XYZ file of C-alpha atoms in Angstrom:
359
model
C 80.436 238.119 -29.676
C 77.768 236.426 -27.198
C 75.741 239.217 -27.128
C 75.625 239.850 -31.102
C 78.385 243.225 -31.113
C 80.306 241.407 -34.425
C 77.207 241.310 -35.644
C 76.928 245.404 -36.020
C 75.685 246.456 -38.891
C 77.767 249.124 -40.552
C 74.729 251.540 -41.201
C 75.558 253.525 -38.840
C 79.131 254.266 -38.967
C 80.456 257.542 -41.041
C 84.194 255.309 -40.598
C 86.198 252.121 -39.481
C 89.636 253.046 -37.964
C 92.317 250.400 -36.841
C 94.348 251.880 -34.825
C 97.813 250.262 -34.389
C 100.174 250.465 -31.667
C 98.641 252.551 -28.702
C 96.024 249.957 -27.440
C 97.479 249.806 -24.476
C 97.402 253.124 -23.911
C 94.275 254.550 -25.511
C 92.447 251.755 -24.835
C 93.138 250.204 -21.328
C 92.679 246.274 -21.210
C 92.888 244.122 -24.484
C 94.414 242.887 -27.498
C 97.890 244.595 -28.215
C 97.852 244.221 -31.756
C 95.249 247.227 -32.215
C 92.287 248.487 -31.590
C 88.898 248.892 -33.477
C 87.704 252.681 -33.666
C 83.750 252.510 -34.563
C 82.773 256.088 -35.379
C 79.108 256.879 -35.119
C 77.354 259.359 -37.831
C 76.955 262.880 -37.019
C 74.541 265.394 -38.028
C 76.683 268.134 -39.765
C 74.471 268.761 -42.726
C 72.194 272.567 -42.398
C 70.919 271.334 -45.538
C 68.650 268.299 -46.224
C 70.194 265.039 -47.672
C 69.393 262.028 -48.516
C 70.852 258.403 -49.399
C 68.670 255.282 -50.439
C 70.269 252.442 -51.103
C 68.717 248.898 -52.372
C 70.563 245.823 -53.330
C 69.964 242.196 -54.358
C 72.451 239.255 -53.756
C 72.962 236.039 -53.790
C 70.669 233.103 -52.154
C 67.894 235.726 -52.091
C 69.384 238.037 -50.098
C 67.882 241.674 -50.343
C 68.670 245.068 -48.598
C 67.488 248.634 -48.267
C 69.002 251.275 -46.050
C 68.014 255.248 -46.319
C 70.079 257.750 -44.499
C 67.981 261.341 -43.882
C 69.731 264.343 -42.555
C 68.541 268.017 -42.086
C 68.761 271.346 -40.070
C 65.345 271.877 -37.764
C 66.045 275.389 -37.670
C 66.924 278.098 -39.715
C 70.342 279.017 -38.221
C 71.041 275.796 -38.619
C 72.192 275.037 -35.345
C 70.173 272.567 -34.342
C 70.290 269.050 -37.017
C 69.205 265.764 -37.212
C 70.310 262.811 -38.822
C 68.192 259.099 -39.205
C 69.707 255.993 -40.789
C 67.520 252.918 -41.308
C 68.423 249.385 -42.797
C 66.741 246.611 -43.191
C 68.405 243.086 -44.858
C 67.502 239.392 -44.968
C 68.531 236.335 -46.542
C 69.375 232.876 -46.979
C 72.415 231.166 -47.139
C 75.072 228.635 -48.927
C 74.617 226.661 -46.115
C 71.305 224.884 -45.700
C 68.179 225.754 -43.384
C 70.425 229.174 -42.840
C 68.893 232.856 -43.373
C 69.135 235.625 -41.375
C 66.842 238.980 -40.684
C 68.658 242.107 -39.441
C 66.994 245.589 -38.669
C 69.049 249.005 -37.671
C 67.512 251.891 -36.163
C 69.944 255.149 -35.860
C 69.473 258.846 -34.644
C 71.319 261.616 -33.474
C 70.935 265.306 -32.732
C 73.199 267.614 -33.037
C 73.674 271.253 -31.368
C 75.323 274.601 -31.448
C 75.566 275.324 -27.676
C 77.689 278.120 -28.692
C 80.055 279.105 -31.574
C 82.474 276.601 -30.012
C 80.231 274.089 -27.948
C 78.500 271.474 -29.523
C 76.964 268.670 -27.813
C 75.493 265.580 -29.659
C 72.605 263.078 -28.443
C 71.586 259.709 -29.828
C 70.326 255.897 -29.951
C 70.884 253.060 -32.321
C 68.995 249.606 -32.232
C 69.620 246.923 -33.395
C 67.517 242.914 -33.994
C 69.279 240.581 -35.390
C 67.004 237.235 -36.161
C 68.728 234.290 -37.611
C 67.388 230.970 -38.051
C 69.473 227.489 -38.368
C 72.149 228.803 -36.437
C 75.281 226.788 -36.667
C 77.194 226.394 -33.226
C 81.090 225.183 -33.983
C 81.932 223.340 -37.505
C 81.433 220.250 -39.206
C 83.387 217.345 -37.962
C 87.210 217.080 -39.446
C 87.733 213.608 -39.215
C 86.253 210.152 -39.373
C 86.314 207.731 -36.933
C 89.124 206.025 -38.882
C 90.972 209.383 -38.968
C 90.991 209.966 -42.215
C 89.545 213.199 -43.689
C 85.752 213.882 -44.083
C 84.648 215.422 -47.520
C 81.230 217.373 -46.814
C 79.409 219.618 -49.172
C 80.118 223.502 -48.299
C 75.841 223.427 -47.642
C 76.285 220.287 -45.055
C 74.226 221.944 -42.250
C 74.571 220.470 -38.840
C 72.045 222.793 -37.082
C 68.007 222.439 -36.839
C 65.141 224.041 -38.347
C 64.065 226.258 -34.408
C 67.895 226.884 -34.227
C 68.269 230.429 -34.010
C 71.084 232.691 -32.007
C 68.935 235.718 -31.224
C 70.713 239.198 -30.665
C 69.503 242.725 -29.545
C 71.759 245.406 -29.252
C 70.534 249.008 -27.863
C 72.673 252.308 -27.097
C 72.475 255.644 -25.959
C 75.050 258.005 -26.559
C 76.228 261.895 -25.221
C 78.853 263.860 -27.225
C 79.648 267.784 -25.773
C 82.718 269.171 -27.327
C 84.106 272.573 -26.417
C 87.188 274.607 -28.372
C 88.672 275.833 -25.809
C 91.483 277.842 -27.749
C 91.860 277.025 -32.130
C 94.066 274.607 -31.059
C 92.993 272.717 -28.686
C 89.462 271.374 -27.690
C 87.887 269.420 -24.478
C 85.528 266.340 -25.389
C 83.219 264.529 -23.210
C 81.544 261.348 -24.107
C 78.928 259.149 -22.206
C 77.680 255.600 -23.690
C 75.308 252.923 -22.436
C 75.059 250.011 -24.060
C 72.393 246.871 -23.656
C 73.118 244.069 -25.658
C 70.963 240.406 -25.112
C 70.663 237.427 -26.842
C 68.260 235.012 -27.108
C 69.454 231.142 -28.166
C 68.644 228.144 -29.225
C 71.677 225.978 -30.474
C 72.400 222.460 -30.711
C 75.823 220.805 -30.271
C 76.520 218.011 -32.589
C 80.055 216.154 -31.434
C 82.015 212.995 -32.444
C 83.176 211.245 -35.199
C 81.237 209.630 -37.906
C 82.141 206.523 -39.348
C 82.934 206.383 -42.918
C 80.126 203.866 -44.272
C 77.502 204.594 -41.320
C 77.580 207.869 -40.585
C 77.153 206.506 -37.058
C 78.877 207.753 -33.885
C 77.542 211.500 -33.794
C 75.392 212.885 -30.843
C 73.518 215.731 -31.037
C 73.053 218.521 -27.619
C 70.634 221.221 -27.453
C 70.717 223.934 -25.183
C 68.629 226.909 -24.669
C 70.932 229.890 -23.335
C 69.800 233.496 -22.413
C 72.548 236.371 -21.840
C 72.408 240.343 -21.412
C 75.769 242.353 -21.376
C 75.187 246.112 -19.903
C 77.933 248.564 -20.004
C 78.328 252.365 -18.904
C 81.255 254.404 -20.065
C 82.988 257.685 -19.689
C 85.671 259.181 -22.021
C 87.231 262.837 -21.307
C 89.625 264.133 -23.435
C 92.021 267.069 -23.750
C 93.965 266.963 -26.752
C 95.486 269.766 -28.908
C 98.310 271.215 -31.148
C 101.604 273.356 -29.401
C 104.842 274.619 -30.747
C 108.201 273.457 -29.330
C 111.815 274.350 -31.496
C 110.180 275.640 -34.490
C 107.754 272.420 -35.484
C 104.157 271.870 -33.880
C 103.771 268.773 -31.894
C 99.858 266.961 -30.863
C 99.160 266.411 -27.313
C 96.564 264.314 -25.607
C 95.622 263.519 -21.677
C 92.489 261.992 -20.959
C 90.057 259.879 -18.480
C 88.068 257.078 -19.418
C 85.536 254.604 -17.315
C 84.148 251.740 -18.241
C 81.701 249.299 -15.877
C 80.229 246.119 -17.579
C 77.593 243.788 -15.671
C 76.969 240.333 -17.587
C 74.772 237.608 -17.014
C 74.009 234.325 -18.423
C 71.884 231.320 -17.828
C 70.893 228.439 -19.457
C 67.741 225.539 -19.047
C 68.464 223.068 -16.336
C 68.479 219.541 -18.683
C 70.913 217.184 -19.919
C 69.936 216.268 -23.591
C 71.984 213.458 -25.587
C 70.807 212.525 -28.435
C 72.627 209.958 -31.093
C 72.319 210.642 -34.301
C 71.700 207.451 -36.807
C 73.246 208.665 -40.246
C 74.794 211.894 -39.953
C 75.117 211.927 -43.726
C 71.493 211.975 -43.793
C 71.587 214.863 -41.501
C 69.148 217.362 -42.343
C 68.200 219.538 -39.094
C 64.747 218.121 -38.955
C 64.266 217.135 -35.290
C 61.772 218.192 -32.875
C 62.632 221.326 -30.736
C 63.148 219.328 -27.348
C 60.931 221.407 -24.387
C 63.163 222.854 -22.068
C 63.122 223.139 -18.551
C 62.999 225.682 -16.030
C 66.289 228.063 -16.597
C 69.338 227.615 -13.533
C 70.163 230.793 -11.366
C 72.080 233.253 -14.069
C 75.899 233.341 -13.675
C 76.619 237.065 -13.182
C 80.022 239.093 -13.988
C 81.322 242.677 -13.112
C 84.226 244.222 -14.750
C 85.532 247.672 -14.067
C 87.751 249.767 -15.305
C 89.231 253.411 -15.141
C 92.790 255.008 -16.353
C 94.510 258.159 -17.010
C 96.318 258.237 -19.719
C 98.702 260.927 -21.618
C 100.190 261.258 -25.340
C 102.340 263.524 -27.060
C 103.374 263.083 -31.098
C 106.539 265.036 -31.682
C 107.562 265.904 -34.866
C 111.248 265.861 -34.996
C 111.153 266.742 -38.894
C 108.455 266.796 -41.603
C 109.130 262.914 -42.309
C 110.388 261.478 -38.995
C 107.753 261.589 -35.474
C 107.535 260.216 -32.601
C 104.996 259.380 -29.810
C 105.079 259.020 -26.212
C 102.689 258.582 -23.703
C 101.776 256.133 -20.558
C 98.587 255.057 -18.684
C 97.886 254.225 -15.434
C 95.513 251.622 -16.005
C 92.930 250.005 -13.248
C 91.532 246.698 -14.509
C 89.194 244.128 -11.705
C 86.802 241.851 -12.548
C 84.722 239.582 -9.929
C 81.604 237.555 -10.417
C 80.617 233.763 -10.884
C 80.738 231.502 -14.164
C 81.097 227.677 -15.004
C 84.149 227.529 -13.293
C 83.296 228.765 -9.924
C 83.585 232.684 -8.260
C 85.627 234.265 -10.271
C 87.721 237.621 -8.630
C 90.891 239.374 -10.101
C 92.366 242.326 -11.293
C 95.461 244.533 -11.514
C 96.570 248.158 -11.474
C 99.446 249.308 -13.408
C 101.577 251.915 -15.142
C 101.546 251.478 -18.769
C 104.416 253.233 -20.614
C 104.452 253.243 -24.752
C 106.908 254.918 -27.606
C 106.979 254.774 -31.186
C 108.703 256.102 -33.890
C 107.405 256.677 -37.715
C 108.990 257.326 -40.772
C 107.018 258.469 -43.360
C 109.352 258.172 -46.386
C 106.972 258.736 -49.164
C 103.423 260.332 -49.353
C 101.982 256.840 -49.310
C 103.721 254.972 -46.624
C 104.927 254.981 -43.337
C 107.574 252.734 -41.343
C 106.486 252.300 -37.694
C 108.449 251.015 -35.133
């Protein structure tokens, strides 16, 4: 989120999967309730197509995005595919708007009848301006409950939370039999953000508006991150039904840093009702040493879906999972991990065309 990934404009993204139950497994370290599955555009198309798309909304919000794809040979074995977007616009809220452009492409090849490999880049500038950092203030100073207009801004005019995001990406996939099919992926990813925020805290009182105080800060951050994927995965037969198997690799090495300007501005706010984000950008000072951050991690991991009958399947799997991260932050050096065996079964019941029962 620092570094502007929920920011990611859809663009370039042929699909959103959730994928429920198996984060543990499929995706090493983090949130057990699922797991968001961005997949990138291809260039399938031997024929030329195109998509333009233009749109007007509200508080003068405007968007254009074309999407371009074509072979670059006869055969058709060698394609190309280009998705750009551009949007901006203001908001509900006051002094807010917001500038985003997206930059796609990706090449795709016929190695051989069954080996493609895939190559590509996306970028990405998002450029906001009045930035809101954290929400209006709850409660008066009396405790009872403040009643602001949904525009009540509490940002500046040079507020701005900058973001950059750039990626390169590899794809080779290789049927190794018509049922089952080896897949290699590389990614690097360099996301940064520039920002400019100020931090207005307390609580006002009810006739005065008095007893807010406003904090700038000027914060810099870059999050770089190298990963590996190999998969096997494939169909087999077992007892008359066929059953889906999958064993893979994946690597993942992130290096973040941050820093921020090296002052200590307070400053109290009058009337926050009269609040309007017109105050002078302060000048900041020289930025502090960056705090820097390293996490790592690797696993193995293996899947198989049974099917015990048309409607009823189940999955099993484990990973052995490698997770360590070690660095310095605001709280000091920072340097843990863990390694562990991951196991994981489900069951599903699909007991209609439309829906399934998971346990």
């Amino acid at each position: 989120w620092s570094a502007g990934e929920n920011q990611t404009d859809t663009a370039i993204f042929d699909r959103v999967e959730i994928v429920r139950g198996a984060t543990g497994l499929m995706v090493g370290a983090g949130n057990p309730s699922a797991a968001i599955n961005l997949v990138r555009k291809r260039a399938l198309s031997e024929e030329f197509t195109g998509d333009l798309n233009i749109s007007a909304g509200s508080w003068n919000t405007y968007r254009a995005m074309a999407d371009i794809g074509s072979a670059l040979n006869s055969s058709g074995t060698i394609r190309a595919r280009v998705v750009a977007s551009h949007e901006q616009g203001d908001s509900f809220v006051d002094l807010a708007s917001h500038e985003t452009t997206v930059l796609y492409g990706v090449l795709d090849a016929d190695i051989t009848d069954k080996t493609v490999i895939s190559l590509g880049a996306s970028y990405q500038d998002n450029t906001p301006q009045g930035t809101l950092w954290g929400g209006l203030p709850i409660w008066y100073a009396d405790n009872t409950r403040t009643h602001y207009k949904r525009s009540k801004t509490k940002s500046a005019e040079w507020s701005s939370w900058q973001s950059t995001n750039v990626s390169y990406f590899a794809k080779l996939s290789h049927e190794i039999t018509p049922d089952w099919q080896l897949t290699l992926d590389v990614n690097h990813i360099d996301n940064s953000a520039d920002e400019k925020l100020i931090w207005v805290r307390g609580a006002p009182d009810k006739d005065t508006g008095e007893g807010m105080i406003a904090a700038p800060s000027y914060l810099r951050g870059e999050r770089v991150q190298d990963d590996i994927n190999l998969k096997l995965s494939g169909d087999y037969a077992l007892f008359g039904n066929s059953h889906n198997a999958s064993f893979g690799y994946s690597y993942s090495n992130q290096d973040q840093t941050s820093q921020s300007t090296d002052n200590n501005f307070i400053m109290p706010i009058p009337n926050f009702d009269l609040w309007n984000g017109d105050i002078d950008e302060p000048q900041w000072g020289e930025f502090k040493d960056p705090d820097k951050m390293n996490t790592e991690q690797q696993g193995f991991y293996g899947v198989t879906r049974l099917s015990l009958t048309n409607e009823i399947k189940v999955i099993v799997g484990g990973r052995y999972a490698d997770w360590h991260q070690k660095g310095n932050n605001w709280s000091g050096d920072v340097s843990f991990g863990d390694t562990a065996f991951v196991p994981y079964a489900g069951a599903l019941y699909d007991f209609n065309e439309n829906h399934t029962l998971y346990l």
